[in-house]
Every structure is written in C-alpha cells, then in structure tokens.
Short mmCIF file of C-alpha atoms in Angstrom, two decimals:
data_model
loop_
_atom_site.label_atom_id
_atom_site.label_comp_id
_atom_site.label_asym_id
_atom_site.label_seq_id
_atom_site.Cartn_x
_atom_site.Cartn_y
_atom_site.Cartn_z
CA UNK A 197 0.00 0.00 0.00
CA UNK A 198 1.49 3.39 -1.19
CA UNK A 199 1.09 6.07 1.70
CA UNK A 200 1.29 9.18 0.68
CA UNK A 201 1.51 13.11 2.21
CA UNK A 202 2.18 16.42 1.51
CA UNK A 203 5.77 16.17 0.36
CA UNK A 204 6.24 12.53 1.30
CA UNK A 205 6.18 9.39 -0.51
CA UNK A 206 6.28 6.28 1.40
CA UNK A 207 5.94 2.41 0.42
CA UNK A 208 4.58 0.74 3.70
CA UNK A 209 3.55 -3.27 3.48
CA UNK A 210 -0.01 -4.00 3.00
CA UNK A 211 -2.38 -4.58 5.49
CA UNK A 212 -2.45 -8.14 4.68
CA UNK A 213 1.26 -8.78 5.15
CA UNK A 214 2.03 -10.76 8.15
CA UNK A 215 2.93 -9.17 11.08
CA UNK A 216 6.00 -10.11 12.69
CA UNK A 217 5.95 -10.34 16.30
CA UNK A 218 8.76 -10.82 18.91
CA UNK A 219 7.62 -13.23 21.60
CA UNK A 220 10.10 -12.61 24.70
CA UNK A 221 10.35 -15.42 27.40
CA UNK A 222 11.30 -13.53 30.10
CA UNK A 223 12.45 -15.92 32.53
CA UNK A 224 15.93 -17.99 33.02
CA UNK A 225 15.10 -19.53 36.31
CA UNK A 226 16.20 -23.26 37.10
CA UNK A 227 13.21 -24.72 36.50
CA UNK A 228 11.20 -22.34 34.96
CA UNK A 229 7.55 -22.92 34.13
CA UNK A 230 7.86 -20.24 31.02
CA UNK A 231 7.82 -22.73 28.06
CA UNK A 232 4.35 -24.42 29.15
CA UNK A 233 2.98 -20.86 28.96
CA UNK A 234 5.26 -20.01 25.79
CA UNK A 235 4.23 -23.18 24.12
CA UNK A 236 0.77 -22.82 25.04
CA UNK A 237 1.19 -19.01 23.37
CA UNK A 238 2.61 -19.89 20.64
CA UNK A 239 -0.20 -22.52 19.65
CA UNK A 240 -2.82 -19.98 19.42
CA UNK A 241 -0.51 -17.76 17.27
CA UNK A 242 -0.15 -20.38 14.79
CA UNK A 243 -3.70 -20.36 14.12
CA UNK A 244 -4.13 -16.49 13.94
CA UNK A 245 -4.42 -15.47 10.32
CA UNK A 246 -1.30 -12.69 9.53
CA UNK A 247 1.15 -13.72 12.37
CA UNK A 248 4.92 -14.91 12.18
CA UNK A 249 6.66 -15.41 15.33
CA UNK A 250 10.09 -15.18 16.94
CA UNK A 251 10.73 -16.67 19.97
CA UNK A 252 13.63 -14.69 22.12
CA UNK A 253 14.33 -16.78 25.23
CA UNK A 254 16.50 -14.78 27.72
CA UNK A 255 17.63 -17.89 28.87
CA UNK A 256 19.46 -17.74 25.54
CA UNK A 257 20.51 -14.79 24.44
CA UNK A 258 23.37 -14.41 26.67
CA UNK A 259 23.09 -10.90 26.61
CA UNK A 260 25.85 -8.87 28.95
CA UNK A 261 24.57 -7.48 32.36
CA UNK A 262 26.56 -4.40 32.96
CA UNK A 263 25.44 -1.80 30.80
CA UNK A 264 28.36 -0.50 28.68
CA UNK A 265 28.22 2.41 25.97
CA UNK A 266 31.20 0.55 24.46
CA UNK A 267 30.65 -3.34 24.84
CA UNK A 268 33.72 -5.38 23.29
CA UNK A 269 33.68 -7.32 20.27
CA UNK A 270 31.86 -10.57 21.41
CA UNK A 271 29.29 -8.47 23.27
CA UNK A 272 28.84 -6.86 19.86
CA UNK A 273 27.80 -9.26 18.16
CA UNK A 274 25.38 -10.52 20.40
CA UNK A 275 23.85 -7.13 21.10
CA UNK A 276 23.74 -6.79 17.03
CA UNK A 277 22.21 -9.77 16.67
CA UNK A 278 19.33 -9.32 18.89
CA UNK A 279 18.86 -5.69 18.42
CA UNK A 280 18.28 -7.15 14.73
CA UNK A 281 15.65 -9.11 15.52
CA UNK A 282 13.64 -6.51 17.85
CA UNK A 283 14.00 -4.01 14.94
CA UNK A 284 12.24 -6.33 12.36
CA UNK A 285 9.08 -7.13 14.82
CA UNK A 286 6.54 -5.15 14.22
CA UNK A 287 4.74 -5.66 17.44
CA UNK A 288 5.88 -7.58 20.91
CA UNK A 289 4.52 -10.15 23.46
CA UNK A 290 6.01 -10.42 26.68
CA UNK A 291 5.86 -13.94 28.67
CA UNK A 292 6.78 -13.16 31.97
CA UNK A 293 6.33 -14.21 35.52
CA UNK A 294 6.31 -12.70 38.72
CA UNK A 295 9.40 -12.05 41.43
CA UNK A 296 8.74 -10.07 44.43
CA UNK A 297 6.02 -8.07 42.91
CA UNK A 298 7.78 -7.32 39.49
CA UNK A 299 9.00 -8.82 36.53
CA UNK A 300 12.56 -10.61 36.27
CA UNK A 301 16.12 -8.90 35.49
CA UNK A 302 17.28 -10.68 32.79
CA UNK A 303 13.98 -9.16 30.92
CA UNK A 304 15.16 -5.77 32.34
CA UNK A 305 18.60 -6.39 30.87
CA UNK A 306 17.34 -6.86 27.59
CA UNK A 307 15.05 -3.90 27.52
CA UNK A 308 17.95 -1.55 28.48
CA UNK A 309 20.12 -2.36 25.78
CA UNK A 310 17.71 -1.00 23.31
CA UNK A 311 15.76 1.71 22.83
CA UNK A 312 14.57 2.69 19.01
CA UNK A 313 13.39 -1.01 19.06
CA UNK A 314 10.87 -0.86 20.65
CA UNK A 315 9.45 2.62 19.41
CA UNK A 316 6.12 3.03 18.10
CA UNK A 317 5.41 -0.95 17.84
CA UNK A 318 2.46 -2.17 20.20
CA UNK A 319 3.35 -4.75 23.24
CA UNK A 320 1.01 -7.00 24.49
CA UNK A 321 1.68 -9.30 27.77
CA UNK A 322 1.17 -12.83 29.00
CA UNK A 323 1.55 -13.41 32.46
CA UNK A 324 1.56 -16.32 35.11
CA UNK A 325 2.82 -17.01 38.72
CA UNK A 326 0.49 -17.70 41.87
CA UNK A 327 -2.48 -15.70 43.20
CA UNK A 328 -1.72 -12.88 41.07
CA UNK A 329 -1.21 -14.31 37.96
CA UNK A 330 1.95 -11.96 37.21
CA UNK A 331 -0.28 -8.86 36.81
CA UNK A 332 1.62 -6.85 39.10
CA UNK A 333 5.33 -7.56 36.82
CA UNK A 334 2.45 -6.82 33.76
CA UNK A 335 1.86 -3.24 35.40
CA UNK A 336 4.86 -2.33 36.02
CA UNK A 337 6.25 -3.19 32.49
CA UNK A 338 3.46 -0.80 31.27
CA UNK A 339 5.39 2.37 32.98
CA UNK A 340 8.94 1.01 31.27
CA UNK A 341 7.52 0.51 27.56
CA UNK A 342 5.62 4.19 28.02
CA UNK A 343 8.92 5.55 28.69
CA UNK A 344 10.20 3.45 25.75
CA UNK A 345 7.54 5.16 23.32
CA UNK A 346 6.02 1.58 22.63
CA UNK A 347 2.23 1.20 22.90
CA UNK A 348 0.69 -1.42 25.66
CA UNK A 349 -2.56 -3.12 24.80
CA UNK A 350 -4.81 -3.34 27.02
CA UNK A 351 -6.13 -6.86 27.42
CA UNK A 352 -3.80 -9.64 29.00
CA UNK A 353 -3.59 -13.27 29.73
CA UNK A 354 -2.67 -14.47 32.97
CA UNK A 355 -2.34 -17.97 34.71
CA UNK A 356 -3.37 -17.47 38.40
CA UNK A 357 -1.59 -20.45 40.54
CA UNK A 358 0.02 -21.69 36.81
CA UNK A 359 1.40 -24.67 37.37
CA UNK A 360 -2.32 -26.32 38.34
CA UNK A 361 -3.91 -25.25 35.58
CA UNK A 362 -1.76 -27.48 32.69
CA UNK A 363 -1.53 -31.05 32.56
CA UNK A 364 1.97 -33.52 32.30
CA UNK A 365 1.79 -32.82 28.40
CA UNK A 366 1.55 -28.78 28.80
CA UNK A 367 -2.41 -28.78 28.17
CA UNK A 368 -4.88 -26.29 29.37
CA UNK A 369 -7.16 -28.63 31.74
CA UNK A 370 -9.97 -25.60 30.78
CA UNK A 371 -8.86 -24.03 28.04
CA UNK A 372 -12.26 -21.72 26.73
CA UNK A 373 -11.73 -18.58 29.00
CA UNK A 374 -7.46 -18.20 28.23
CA UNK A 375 -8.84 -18.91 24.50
CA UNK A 376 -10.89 -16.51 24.60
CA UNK A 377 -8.19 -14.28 26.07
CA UNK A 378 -5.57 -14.63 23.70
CA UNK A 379 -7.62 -14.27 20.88
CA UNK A 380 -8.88 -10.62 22.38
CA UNK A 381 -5.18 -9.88 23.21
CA UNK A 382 -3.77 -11.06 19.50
CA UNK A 383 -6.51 -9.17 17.56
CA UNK A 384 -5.84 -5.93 19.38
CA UNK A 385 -2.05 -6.66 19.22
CA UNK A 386 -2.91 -7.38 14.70
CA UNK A 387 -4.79 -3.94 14.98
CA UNK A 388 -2.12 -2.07 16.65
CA UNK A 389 0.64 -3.69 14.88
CA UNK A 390 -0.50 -2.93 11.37
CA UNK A 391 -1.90 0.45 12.05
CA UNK A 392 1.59 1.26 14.00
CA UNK A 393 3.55 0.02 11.17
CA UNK A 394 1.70 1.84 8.75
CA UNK A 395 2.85 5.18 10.58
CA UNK A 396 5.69 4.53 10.89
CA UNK A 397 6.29 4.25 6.80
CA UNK A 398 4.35 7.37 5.90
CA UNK A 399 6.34 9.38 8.84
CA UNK A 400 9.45 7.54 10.56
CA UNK A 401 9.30 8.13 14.37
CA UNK A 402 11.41 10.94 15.68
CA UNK A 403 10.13 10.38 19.49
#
C-alpha cells in the first residue's frame, strides 16, 4: 500500500502482510515454568491469520549485564544480533512471571540495551505465577515501555496459581476462557501492529 503526504512518498507493506511479532520469554530460572505458557502461546498464534513469530528466550541470548556504551567485540555481536531481531518485529509479546512483585532482570537487561526497538510498535503481555497471575510484573512493564515510546494493549492473559492449571503434556485442563483471552489480546495486538507500522512508513518516528 502506497502512503502518501504532503511532500512525502512512502511504500509501507499492506495490510495483509504478516505481522511479525517478537515473543520474549522472560524468565531464566532453574526450573522455569515459562515454556508451558510459551508453548501454550505460541499454539494460538499459529492459528491467527497474519502472524509470524520469533521466539527470544533470555535464557538464551546471553546478553551482557553491565550496561556499557562501548561493549567489546563478542558483546557486539550478540547485542547486534538481537537488536536485529527486535528491529524487524513489528509488534511484541512479553511472557513473563512474577518475582517479588515485578518482573525478572534478565527481561530488564534486555530492555535496556535498546531503545529505538521498541518505538512506536504495540506490546502486548502474558503473564503467570500464583495468586496474582503476574499482573503486578504486567503493570509495572506498562510504565517502562511508556517511557520506551512503545504502545501497551490493554487486554492480557494471565495464569493465576500456573502450574495447576496445565496437565503432564503442557495442556490447558480448561482451556475456553485463556482462548478466549488470547484471541482478544492477539486481535488488538494485529490492529495495533499494522496500524503502528503503517505510521511509521508514511512518517518515521522521531520520538
């Protein structure tokens, strides 16, 4: 789709391409419940019309933890690498539990090191851990991707007391409500992420 304005010519993808969205797995605990929930995630994304995923585990990426504004070679590459993959999505989901009423620091780590990322592209979150279902690490990642210039959505999924509600085999054991859920989060997150992207062609973000 050609976007034009006054002055500017623009080429943006149509509103039918896919949309490419970054799914961080925030946790790197021994042990971790994360890849039920991930798997679980990624399941209803492969039956959403217009979605390609990436899956960036923390666990993984091996990113440094002290902050540098010259990292050495090594730390380079890996910071290149991953930056490149945040700069193609066009929209986020974060997978993340809850520790001591917040999310965990290897997910802060990775959101430091980058910053034009994440601007302009829509984030939605997915959330587990006990009583709470992670809502309170989901609230306070709101305030960090505000400051980032990246747009929250609204709706959410959480897992209240998580590890009850899957079976041996990573199953929902009543699977109709989080349906339900993730299909309100991923249409608003498809909305977002094409309308966002379409801005962004017509007028790159100076924020």
């Amino acid at each position: 789709m050609d976007l034009t304005t006054a002055g500017n010519t623009a080429t943006a993808p149509t509103d039918t391409a896919p949309l490419k969205v970054a799914v961080i797995l925030a946790s790197n605990r021994e042990g971790r419940f994360a890849p039920v929930v991930a798997d679980w995630f990624r399941s209803r994304t492969d039956g959403h019309p217009g979605i390609e995923t990436d899956l960036l585990d923390v666990a993984a990426l091996d990113l440094p933890t002290a902050l540098s504004r010259r990292p050495g070679p090594e730390d380079q590459a890996v910071l290149a690498e991953v930056a490149g993959r945040l700069a193609a999505a066009d929209a986020f989901v974060v997978i993340t539990p809850e520790y001591n009423h917040s999310y965990p620091a290897p997910l802060k780590n990775l959101i430091d090191w980058h910053f034009t990322e994440w601007q302009a592209k829509p984030v939605a979150f997915v959330s587990y851990g006990g009583i709470s279902g992670g809502l309170r690490a989901v609230e306070h990642l709101r305030q960090v991707f505000a400051e980032l210039h990246a747009v929250s959505i609204r709706d959410t999924v959480s897992f209240h007391n998580a590890g009850a509600l899957f079976d041996d085999e990573g199953r929902h054991r009543d699977p109709v409500g989080p349906d339900a859920a993730a299909k309100s989060l991923l249409d608003q997150l498809v909305w977002w992420g094409r309308a966002l992207r379409g801005a962004r062609a017509a007028h790159p973000y100076g924020g």
